[in-house]
Amino acid sequence: MRLCSPNTFAYKDISLYIDYMFIKSIVKKDRHGKRKYLYYRLCESYRVGLKVRHKTLLSLGKLEKLTSIEQRKLLADRIESLLLGQSELFSQSIPKHVEQAAQKYYALLREKNKIDSESAAPPADDINTGTNDDDNLVKLNTLIHKEGKEIGGEWLCLQAMQQLKLPEFFAGQGWDEKQINIALAHVIAKAVYPASENLTAKWLEDNSALKDLLFSSPTPISRYMLYKSSLNLYHCKEALENHLSRKTNELFDIDDKIILYDLTNTYFEGRRTGSKKSKFGRSKEKRSDAKLLALALVCNQEGFVKYSKIYEGNISEPATLCKTIDELAGSTTSISLKPMIVMDAGIAAEDNLRLLKEKGYHYLCVTRSKLKDYVISKNKDSLIKVFDNREQKIEIQHVEKQGQTDKFLHVRSEAKAKKEAAMNSNFSQHFEEELKNMESSIHKKGGTKKIEKVHERLGRIKERYPSANKHYNIDILSDGKLATAIKWTRVENKPSSTDGVYFLRTSRVDLSETDIWDIYNTLTRIEETFRTLKTDLSLRPVFHI
């Protein structure tokens, strides 16, 4: 139902709708401008977008028979009920004089054509008219649905999960239909709208049509149901990862010849007193003041997760590989050979490389320190220029290390050299600021002046900035007991051939330099996966670790 004036029968914006009808009082004066009296109008309140508008429908006069505010409000409600066709339901309890007034003004509204009735003829702007009223068609491009919900991304994710046979997998875990659909809704929501369980529950209710895809009848999903679903998913984590690993390989015809392995950590806000795995440790996000969790992740070359595990926050990177390598074997599908494991320098300890050889795995990694006493290949064509994922120029060259059976590549990156130079410049700036503070303390009352204490303070500064310290000559002047001044000069470091240089090491001696670089360059994919998983971990409370 819609109220309107004769000149504005139909509105082009369907977002305009009635909130309620009410009677508005206007203060007027008589013709002599002396005596005041109240004059009443029947108005409607409606919205256009987010703005509220009022429109006068009918002048009601003084309404002398309606002496109270309650009666005038009842009159407005009764007129609205008549317009909505509710006369038989509500007319019995209404006073007779209010009912008579309501019927009178309702008839005037119909007479003046201020209501949208079935017999009224809409204007040509809003609908296409035909020969009969039954032929009238609404212009679809004028409709605006104010309660529309998203469905595109949700539908796509649901199709992918059905291809991966996730509903069948959950059914095999003994879950009922409701548990399965809540788990699917939870996982899809994390992909489409990554947020906390509380916000996810609101999003499912207000913004997404995902529940309409999963449930045949209206089903509320609270954050507590999502919390429980998270626990159910975690309890079958190993079986679920193994199922997804093999199913993705079947769907995309993938053979896990290359495996990417890396470790990161994330921190908690708060004390986490009840957690068994959250520990203080070295944070990669410089949050050593907060408890940490370590996350180990294994992906294949295409970026599909093969295996993941959450460790204590203070575990070392090399130690995680020993715990992961045996469990990894059941999650891959390489038939002819075990996959080659690609990892960063933090995990490539000598003991780990020896362990991989014993287990029959090939590896590719960055050496933990710069190689020394190596021999550059005599082949003039061994220097190859390639580009990394950011289109930055890289020079690679095969080198030989005596006593080693692995293959080594000398890699030089101009971008890495510039980054190291910028970092050294930053360290030097902080180093000089510390020296200036130490010198000013010598000349202040109560400052550090004793020669022994000054040397101790200088030693702590050098310890904090070892890379900058080597570029400075520092002299402390004293009178024997107290320091009188500090002088320093910077030794300009010349560009070195080792700037921006690191070394790749692999047990696959049959691979060319270009092949080795291309394989190592895929390690950036696991970093993208880490960013997604760390965001998810930061949003979800950890009940079980």
Coordinates of C-alpha atoms in Angstrom, one line a residue:
M1 CA 0.0 0.0 0.0
R2 CA 1.2 3.5 -0.8
L3 CA -0.3 6.9 -0.1
C4 CA 0.3 9.6 -2.7
S5 CA -1.1 12.9 -4.0
P6 CA -2.9 13.2 -7.4
N7 CA 0.2 14.6 -9.1
T8 CA 2.6 12.1 -7.6
F9 CA 0.7 8.8 -7.9
A10 CA 3.7 6.5 -8.2
Y11 CA 7.3 7.0 -7.1
K12 CA 10.2 6.1 -9.3
D13 CA 12.3 5.0 -6.3
I14 CA 10.9 1.9 -4.7
S15 CA 13.2 2.6 -1.7
L16 CA 10.5 5.2 -0.7
Y17 CA 8.1 3.6 1.7
I18 CA 5.7 4.5 4.6
D19 CA 6.7 4.3 8.2
Y20 CA 3.4 5.3 9.8
M21 CA 0.6 7.9 9.7
F22 CA 0.1 10.6 12.3
I23 CA -1.8 13.7 13.1
K24 CA 0.1 16.9 13.2
S25 CA -1.1 20.0 15.2
I26 CA -0.6 23.5 13.8
V27 CA -1.0 26.6 15.9
K28 CA -3.1 29.3 14.1
K29 CA -4.5 32.7 14.9
D30 CA -7.9 34.1 14.1
R31 CA -8.5 36.7 11.4
H32 CA -7.7 39.5 13.9
G33 CA -4.4 37.9 14.8
K34 CA -5.3 37.6 18.5
R35 CA -6.8 34.4 19.6
K36 CA -4.8 31.2 19.0
Y37 CA -6.3 27.8 18.2
L38 CA -5.0 24.3 17.1
Y39 CA -5.6 23.1 13.6
Y40 CA -4.9 19.4 12.6
R41 CA -3.5 17.7 9.6
L42 CA -3.3 14.0 8.6
C43 CA 0.3 13.3 7.6
E44 CA 2.4 10.4 6.5
S45 CA 6.0 9.7 7.3
Y46 CA 8.2 8.0 4.7
R47 CA 11.8 7.5 3.8
V48 CA 13.9 8.3 0.8
G49 CA 17.1 6.4 1.3
L50 CA 18.2 7.3 4.8
K51 CA 16.3 10.5 5.0
V52 CA 12.8 10.9 6.6
R53 CA 10.2 13.0 4.9
H54 CA 6.6 14.1 6.0
K55 CA 3.7 14.8 3.6
T56 CA 0.3 16.3 4.4
L57 CA -2.5 14.1 3.1
L58 CA -5.6 15.8 4.5
S59 CA -6.7 18.8 6.5
L60 CA -8.8 17.7 9.5
G61 CA -9.9 21.0 10.9
K62 CA -10.1 21.6 14.7
L63 CA -11.2 18.0 15.7
E64 CA -13.3 19.4 18.5
K65 CA -14.8 16.0 19.3
L66 CA -11.4 14.4 19.8
T67 CA -10.2 16.1 23.1
S68 CA -7.2 14.0 23.9
I69 CA -3.9 13.1 22.3
E70 CA -4.7 9.4 22.7
Q71 CA -8.0 9.8 20.7
R72 CA -6.2 11.7 17.9
K73 CA -3.5 9.0 17.7
L74 CA -6.2 6.3 17.6
L75 CA -7.8 8.2 14.7
A76 CA -4.6 8.1 12.7
D77 CA -4.1 4.4 13.5
R78 CA -7.7 3.6 12.5
I79 CA -7.4 5.4 9.1
E80 CA -4.2 3.5 8.4
S81 CA -5.9 0.2 9.3
L82 CA -8.7 1.0 7.0
L83 CA -6.2 1.6 4.2
L84 CA -4.6 -1.7 4.9
G85 CA -7.9 -3.6 4.9
Q86 CA -8.0 -4.3 8.6
S87 CA -11.5 -2.8 9.4
E88 CA -13.1 -6.0 10.7
L89 CA -10.2 -6.9 12.9
F90 CA -9.7 -3.6 14.8
S91 CA -13.0 -1.7 14.7
Q92 CA -14.8 -3.4 17.6
S93 CA -12.7 -1.7 20.4
I94 CA -12.7 1.8 18.9
P95 CA -15.0 4.5 20.3
K96 CA -18.0 5.3 18.1
H97 CA -17.1 8.9 17.4
V98 CA -13.5 8.0 16.5
E99 CA -14.8 5.3 14.2
Q100 CA -17.2 7.7 12.5
A101 CA -14.4 10.3 12.0
A102 CA -12.0 7.6 10.6
Q103 CA -14.6 6.4 8.1
K104 CA -15.3 10.0 7.0
Y105 CA -11.6 10.9 6.4
Y106 CA -10.9 7.5 4.8
A107 CA -13.7 8.2 2.3
L108 CA -12.2 11.7 1.6
L109 CA -8.8 10.1 0.9
R110 CA -10.3 7.8 -1.6
E111 CA -12.4 10.5 -3.2
K112 CA -9.4 12.8 -3.6
N113 CA -7.4 9.8 -5.1
K114 CA -4.6 10.0 -2.4
I115 CA -4.3 6.3 -2.0
D116 CA -2.9 3.6 -4.2
S117 CA -5.9 1.4 -5.1
E118 CA -6.3 -1.4 -7.6
S119 CA -8.6 0.7 -9.8
A120 CA -6.3 3.7 -10.0
A121 CA -4.3 4.2 -13.2
P122 CA -0.5 4.6 -12.6
P123 CA 1.4 7.2 -14.6
A124 CA 3.3 6.2 -17.8
D125 CA 6.7 7.2 -16.2
D126 CA 6.7 4.2 -13.9
I127 CA 5.0 1.4 -15.9
N128 CA 4.3 0.5 -19.4
T129 CA 0.6 0.8 -20.0
G130 CA -1.4 -1.5 -22.3
T131 CA -5.0 -1.6 -23.5
N132 CA -6.2 -3.2 -20.1
D133 CA -5.2 -2.7 -16.5
D134 CA -4.1 -6.3 -16.4
D135 CA -1.5 -5.6 -19.1
N136 CA 0.4 -3.1 -17.0
L137 CA 4.0 -4.1 -16.6
V138 CA 6.5 -2.7 -14.0
K139 CA 9.8 -1.2 -15.4
L140 CA 12.4 -3.5 -13.8
N141 CA 15.2 -0.9 -14.1
T142 CA 13.3 1.4 -11.7
L143 CA 13.3 -1.1 -8.9
I144 CA 15.7 -0.9 -6.0
H145 CA 15.7 -3.7 -3.4
K146 CA 16.8 -2.3 0.0
E147 CA 17.2 -5.8 1.6
G148 CA 19.3 -7.5 -1.1
K149 CA 21.8 -10.1 0.1
E150 CA 25.0 -11.4 -1.4
I151 CA 25.2 -14.8 -3.0
G152 CA 27.8 -14.8 -5.8
G153 CA 31.0 -15.6 -3.9
E154 CA 29.1 -17.9 -1.6
W155 CA 27.6 -19.9 -4.4
L156 CA 31.1 -20.3 -6.1
C157 CA 32.7 -21.5 -2.8
L158 CA 29.8 -24.0 -2.3
Q159 CA 30.4 -25.4 -5.8
A160 CA 34.1 -25.9 -5.1
M161 CA 33.3 -27.7 -1.8
Q162 CA 30.9 -30.0 -3.5
Q163 CA 33.6 -30.8 -6.1
L164 CA 36.0 -31.5 -3.2
K165 CA 33.4 -33.9 -1.7
L166 CA 33.5 -32.1 1.6
P167 CA 29.8 -32.9 2.5
E168 CA 30.6 -36.6 2.0
F169 CA 33.7 -36.3 4.1
F170 CA 31.9 -34.7 7.0
A171 CA 29.2 -37.3 6.8
G172 CA 31.9 -40.0 7.0
Q173 CA 32.9 -38.4 10.3
G174 CA 29.5 -39.2 11.7
W175 CA 28.1 -35.6 11.5
D176 CA 24.4 -35.0 10.9
E177 CA 23.1 -32.7 8.2
K178 CA 22.9 -29.6 10.4
Q179 CA 26.5 -30.0 11.6
I180 CA 27.6 -30.4 8.0
N181 CA 25.8 -27.3 6.7
I182 CA 27.0 -25.2 9.6
A183 CA 30.6 -26.3 8.9
L184 CA 30.2 -25.4 5.2
A185 CA 28.7 -22.0 6.1
H186 CA 31.6 -21.4 8.5
V187 CA 34.3 -22.3 6.0
I188 CA 32.7 -20.4 3.1
A189 CA 32.3 -17.3 5.4
K190 CA 36.0 -17.4 6.2
A191 CA 36.8 -17.3 2.5
V192 CA 34.2 -14.6 1.5
Y193 CA 34.1 -12.5 4.6
P194 CA 37.1 -13.3 7.0
A195 CA 36.1 -12.0 10.4
S196 CA 35.5 -13.2 14.0
E197 CA 32.7 -15.7 14.8
N198 CA 30.6 -12.9 16.2
L199 CA 30.8 -10.8 13.1
T200 CA 30.4 -13.8 10.9
A201 CA 27.1 -14.7 12.6
K202 CA 25.8 -11.2 11.9
W203 CA 27.0 -11.3 8.3
L204 CA 25.2 -14.6 7.7
E205 CA 22.0 -13.1 9.1
D206 CA 22.1 -9.7 7.6
N207 CA 24.2 -9.6 4.4
S208 CA 24.5 -13.1 2.9
A209 CA 22.1 -15.5 1.4
L210 CA 24.4 -18.4 2.1
K211 CA 21.9 -20.0 4.6
D212 CA 19.3 -20.1 1.8
L213 CA 21.7 -22.2 -0.2
L214 CA 22.4 -24.7 2.6
F215 CA 19.2 -24.9 4.6
S216 CA 15.7 -25.7 3.4
S217 CA 14.0 -23.8 6.3
P218 CA 15.1 -20.6 8.2
T219 CA 17.9 -21.7 10.6
P220 CA 19.6 -19.2 12.9
I221 CA 23.4 -19.5 13.3
S222 CA 24.9 -18.0 16.4
R223 CA 28.5 -17.4 17.2
Y224 CA 28.4 -20.2 19.7
M225 CA 27.4 -22.6 17.0
L226 CA 30.4 -21.4 14.9
Y227 CA 32.7 -21.9 17.9
K228 CA 31.6 -25.5 18.2
S229 CA 32.0 -26.0 14.5
S230 CA 35.6 -24.8 14.7
L231 CA 36.3 -27.4 17.4
N232 CA 34.7 -30.1 15.3
L233 CA 36.8 -29.1 12.3
Y234 CA 40.0 -29.1 14.4
H235 CA 39.3 -32.5 15.8
C236 CA 39.3 -34.0 12.3
K237 CA 42.1 -31.7 11.0
E238 CA 44.6 -34.4 10.0
A239 CA 42.0 -36.5 8.1
L240 CA 40.6 -33.3 6.5
E241 CA 44.0 -32.1 5.3
N242 CA 44.8 -35.6 3.9
H243 CA 41.4 -35.7 2.1
L244 CA 41.8 -32.2 0.6
S245 CA 45.4 -32.9 -0.4
R246 CA 44.5 -36.0 -2.4
K247 CA 41.2 -34.6 -3.8
T248 CA 42.9 -31.4 -5.2
N249 CA 45.6 -33.5 -6.8
E250 CA 42.9 -35.7 -8.5
L251 CA 40.8 -32.7 -9.7
F252 CA 43.8 -30.8 -11.2
D253 CA 45.9 -33.8 -12.1
I254 CA 48.8 -32.8 -9.9
D255 CA 51.8 -34.9 -8.8
D256 CA 53.5 -33.5 -5.7
K257 CA 57.0 -33.3 -7.1
I258 CA 57.8 -30.1 -5.3
I259 CA 56.9 -29.2 -1.7
L260 CA 57.3 -25.8 0.0
Y261 CA 57.9 -25.7 3.7
D262 CA 58.1 -22.7 6.0
L263 CA 57.4 -21.6 9.5
T264 CA 56.0 -18.4 11.0
N265 CA 54.6 -17.2 14.3
T266 CA 51.7 -15.0 15.4
Y267 CA 51.1 -13.3 18.7
F268 CA 48.1 -13.1 21.1
E269 CA 46.7 -10.0 22.6
G270 CA 46.3 -10.7 26.4
R271 CA 48.0 -13.0 28.8
R272 CA 46.7 -16.4 27.5
T273 CA 47.2 -18.0 30.9
G274 CA 45.2 -21.1 30.1
S275 CA 47.0 -22.0 26.9
K276 CA 49.5 -24.8 26.8
K277 CA 51.2 -23.9 23.6
S278 CA 51.4 -20.1 23.7
K279 CA 54.9 -19.2 24.8
F280 CA 57.1 -16.2 24.8
G281 CA 59.7 -16.3 22.1
R282 CA 61.3 -14.4 19.2
S283 CA 58.4 -12.8 17.3
K284 CA 58.7 -12.2 13.5
E285 CA 56.4 -9.2 14.0
K286 CA 58.6 -7.7 16.7
R287 CA 56.0 -8.5 19.4
S288 CA 58.3 -10.3 21.9
D289 CA 56.2 -8.8 24.7
A290 CA 53.2 -11.1 23.8
K291 CA 52.9 -14.9 23.8
L292 CA 53.3 -16.6 20.5
L293 CA 52.2 -19.6 18.5
A294 CA 54.3 -21.1 15.8
L295 CA 52.7 -22.3 12.5
A296 CA 54.3 -24.8 10.2
L297 CA 52.9 -25.0 6.7
V298 CA 53.5 -27.3 3.8
C299 CA 52.3 -26.4 0.3
N300 CA 52.8 -27.9 -3.2
Q301 CA 54.0 -25.9 -6.1
E302 CA 50.5 -24.9 -7.1
G303 CA 49.8 -23.4 -3.7
F304 CA 47.5 -26.1 -2.2
V305 CA 48.1 -26.8 1.5
K306 CA 49.4 -30.3 2.1
Y307 CA 50.0 -30.2 5.8
S308 CA 49.9 -27.7 8.7
K309 CA 50.7 -27.9 12.4
I310 CA 50.7 -25.5 15.3
Y311 CA 53.7 -25.6 17.6
E312 CA 54.7 -23.9 20.9
G313 CA 55.6 -20.3 20.4
N314 CA 59.2 -20.7 21.5
I315 CA 60.1 -23.6 19.2
S316 CA 63.1 -23.2 16.9
E317 CA 62.7 -23.3 13.2
P318 CA 65.1 -26.2 12.6
A319 CA 63.4 -28.4 15.2
T320 CA 60.0 -28.4 13.4
L321 CA 61.2 -30.2 10.4
C322 CA 62.0 -33.4 12.3
K323 CA 58.5 -33.5 13.7
T324 CA 56.8 -32.8 10.3
I325 CA 58.7 -35.0 7.8
D326 CA 57.2 -38.3 8.7
E327 CA 53.6 -37.0 8.9
L328 CA 54.2 -35.3 5.5
A329 CA 54.6 -38.6 3.7
G330 CA 50.9 -39.5 4.0
S331 CA 49.7 -36.2 2.5
T332 CA 51.5 -36.3 -0.8
T333 CA 50.8 -38.3 -4.0
S334 CA 54.2 -38.4 -5.7
I335 CA 54.6 -41.9 -7.1
S336 CA 58.0 -42.2 -8.8
L337 CA 60.1 -40.1 -6.3
K338 CA 59.5 -38.4 -3.0
P339 CA 58.9 -34.7 -3.5
M340 CA 61.7 -32.1 -3.3
I341 CA 61.3 -29.8 -0.3
V342 CA 61.9 -26.1 -0.8
M343 CA 62.6 -24.1 2.4
D344 CA 64.1 -20.9 3.6
A345 CA 67.4 -20.4 5.5
G346 CA 65.8 -20.6 8.9
I347 CA 65.1 -24.3 8.6
A348 CA 68.1 -25.3 6.5
A349 CA 70.3 -26.5 9.3
E350 CA 72.9 -29.1 8.5
D351 CA 71.2 -31.7 10.7
N352 CA 67.9 -31.1 8.8
L353 CA 69.5 -31.5 5.4
R354 CA 71.2 -34.7 6.6
L355 CA 67.8 -35.9 7.9
L356 CA 66.1 -35.2 4.5
K357 CA 68.8 -37.2 2.7
E358 CA 68.3 -40.1 5.1
K359 CA 64.6 -40.1 4.5
G360 CA 65.1 -40.0 0.7
Y361 CA 63.9 -36.4 0.1
H362 CA 65.6 -33.9 -2.2
Y363 CA 65.8 -30.3 -1.0
L364 CA 66.4 -26.8 -2.2
C365 CA 67.2 -24.0 0.3
V366 CA 69.1 -20.8 1.0
T367 CA 72.3 -21.4 2.9
R368 CA 72.2 -20.1 6.5
S369 CA 75.5 -18.2 6.0
K370 CA 77.4 -16.8 3.0
L371 CA 79.5 -19.4 1.3
K372 CA 83.3 -19.1 1.7
D373 CA 86.2 -20.7 -0.3
Y374 CA 84.1 -21.4 -3.3
V375 CA 85.2 -21.6 -6.9
I376 CA 83.3 -19.9 -9.7
S377 CA 82.5 -22.1 -12.7
K378 CA 85.0 -21.6 -15.5
N379 CA 82.3 -21.7 -18.1
K380 CA 81.9 -18.1 -19.3
D381 CA 78.2 -18.7 -20.1
S382 CA 77.4 -19.8 -16.5
L383 CA 76.4 -16.2 -15.5
I384 CA 72.6 -16.0 -16.2
K385 CA 70.3 -13.0 -15.8
V386 CA 66.8 -13.7 -14.7
F387 CA 63.9 -11.8 -12.9
D388 CA 62.1 -12.5 -9.6
N389 CA 58.4 -12.3 -9.0
R390 CA 58.6 -8.5 -8.7
E391 CA 60.4 -8.2 -12.0
Q392 CA 63.7 -7.3 -10.3
K393 CA 66.9 -8.3 -12.1
I394 CA 68.8 -11.2 -10.6
E395 CA 72.2 -12.7 -11.6
I396 CA 72.8 -16.4 -10.9
Q397 CA 76.0 -18.4 -11.4
H398 CA 77.0 -21.9 -10.6
V399 CA 79.8 -22.2 -8.0
E400 CA 81.7 -25.3 -6.6
K401 CA 82.5 -25.9 -3.0
Q402 CA 85.2 -28.4 -2.2
G403 CA 84.0 -31.4 -0.2
Q404 CA 80.3 -30.9 -1.1
T405 CA 78.2 -33.1 -3.3
D406 CA 75.3 -30.5 -3.5
K407 CA 75.0 -27.9 -6.2
F408 CA 75.4 -24.3 -5.2
L409 CA 74.3 -21.1 -6.9
H410 CA 75.7 -17.7 -6.4
V411 CA 72.7 -15.2 -6.5
R412 CA 73.1 -11.5 -6.6
S413 CA 70.1 -9.1 -6.4
E414 CA 70.4 -5.4 -7.0
A415 CA 67.2 -4.8 -5.0
K416 CA 68.6 -6.8 -2.1
A417 CA 71.9 -4.8 -2.2
K418 CA 69.9 -1.5 -2.1
K419 CA 67.8 -2.8 0.7
E420 CA 70.9 -3.8 2.7
A421 CA 72.4 -0.3 2.1
A422 CA 69.2 1.4 3.3
M423 CA 69.1 -0.8 6.4
N424 CA 72.8 0.0 7.2
S425 CA 72.1 3.7 6.7
N426 CA 69.2 3.4 9.2
F427 CA 71.3 1.6 11.7
S428 CA 74.0 4.2 11.3
Q429 CA 71.6 6.9 12.0
H430 CA 70.4 5.3 15.2
F431 CA 74.0 4.5 16.2
E432 CA 75.0 8.1 15.9
E433 CA 71.9 9.3 17.9
E434 CA 73.0 7.0 20.7
L435 CA 76.5 8.4 20.6
K436 CA 75.2 11.9 20.8
N437 CA 73.0 11.0 23.8
M438 CA 76.0 9.5 25.5
E439 CA 78.1 12.6 24.9
S440 CA 75.4 15.0 26.1
S441 CA 75.1 12.8 29.3
I442 CA 78.8 13.5 30.0
H443 CA 78.2 17.3 30.2
K444 CA 74.9 17.0 32.2
K445 CA 74.6 17.1 36.0
G446 CA 74.0 13.6 37.2
G447 CA 74.9 12.1 33.8
T448 CA 77.2 9.1 33.2
K449 CA 80.7 10.5 33.5
K450 CA 82.9 7.8 35.1
I451 CA 85.2 6.4 32.5
E452 CA 84.3 2.7 33.3
K453 CA 80.6 3.4 33.1
V454 CA 81.0 5.3 29.8
H455 CA 82.9 2.3 28.3
E456 CA 80.1 0.0 29.5
R457 CA 77.5 2.2 27.9
L458 CA 79.4 2.3 24.6
G459 CA 79.7 -1.5 24.7
R460 CA 76.0 -1.9 25.0
I461 CA 75.4 0.5 22.1
K462 CA 77.9 -1.5 19.9
E463 CA 76.1 -4.7 20.9
R464 CA 72.7 -3.3 19.7
Y465 CA 74.1 -2.1 16.3
P466 CA 76.9 -4.5 15.3
S467 CA 76.5 -3.8 11.6
A468 CA 76.9 0.0 12.1
N469 CA 79.6 -0.3 14.7
K470 CA 82.2 -1.6 12.2
H471 CA 82.0 1.6 10.2
Y472 CA 83.0 4.0 13.1
N473 CA 86.2 4.9 14.9
I474 CA 85.3 6.1 18.4
D475 CA 87.6 7.8 20.9
I476 CA 86.7 8.6 24.5
L477 CA 88.7 11.5 26.0
S478 CA 89.1 11.6 29.8
D479 CA 91.1 13.1 32.7
G480 CA 91.9 9.7 34.1
K481 CA 88.7 9.2 36.1
L482 CA 85.9 11.1 34.3
A483 CA 85.2 11.2 30.6
T484 CA 85.4 14.7 29.1
A485 CA 84.4 14.1 25.5
I486 CA 83.6 11.5 22.9
K487 CA 84.8 11.8 19.3
W488 CA 83.9 9.6 16.4
T489 CA 84.5 9.5 12.7
R490 CA 82.7 7.3 10.1
V491 CA 84.7 5.2 7.7
E492 CA 82.9 5.2 4.4
N493 CA 82.2 1.7 3.3
K494 CA 82.9 1.0 -0.3
P495 CA 80.5 -1.1 -2.4
S496 CA 81.4 -4.7 -2.0
S497 CA 81.0 -7.6 -4.4
T498 CA 79.2 -9.4 -1.6
D499 CA 76.4 -6.8 -1.3
G500 CA 73.0 -8.3 -2.1
V501 CA 74.5 -11.8 -2.4
Y502 CA 73.1 -15.1 -1.1
F503 CA 73.5 -18.7 -2.1
L504 CA 71.1 -21.4 -3.1
R505 CA 71.8 -25.1 -2.3
T506 CA 70.1 -28.2 -3.7
S507 CA 70.7 -31.9 -3.7
R508 CA 69.3 -32.1 -7.3
V509 CA 72.6 -31.7 -9.3
D510 CA 70.8 -32.6 -12.5
L511 CA 68.8 -29.3 -12.5
S512 CA 69.9 -26.3 -14.5
E513 CA 70.5 -22.9 -12.9
T514 CA 67.3 -21.6 -14.4
D515 CA 65.3 -24.5 -13.2
I516 CA 66.6 -24.2 -9.7
W517 CA 65.8 -20.5 -9.6
D518 CA 62.3 -21.0 -10.9
I519 CA 61.6 -23.7 -8.3
Y520 CA 63.0 -21.5 -5.5
N521 CA 60.9 -18.5 -6.7
T522 CA 57.7 -20.5 -5.9
L523 CA 58.5 -20.1 -2.2
T524 CA 56.7 -16.7 -2.2
R525 CA 53.4 -18.6 -2.6
I526 CA 53.7 -20.0 0.9
E527 CA 54.1 -16.5 2.2
E528 CA 50.8 -15.5 0.6
T529 CA 49.1 -18.5 2.3
F530 CA 50.7 -17.5 5.6
R531 CA 49.2 -14.0 5.4
T532 CA 45.7 -15.5 5.0
L533 CA 46.1 -18.1 7.8
K534 CA 47.6 -15.6 10.3
T535 CA 44.7 -13.3 9.7
D536 CA 42.3 -16.2 10.4
L537 CA 44.2 -17.1 13.6
S538 CA 44.2 -13.6 14.9
L539 CA 40.4 -13.5 14.6
R540 CA 39.6 -16.8 16.2
P541 CA 39.8 -17.6 19.9
V542 CA 42.0 -20.6 20.6
F543 CA 40.3 -23.0 22.9
H544 CA 42.4 -26.1 22.5
I545 CA 46.0 -25.0 22.4

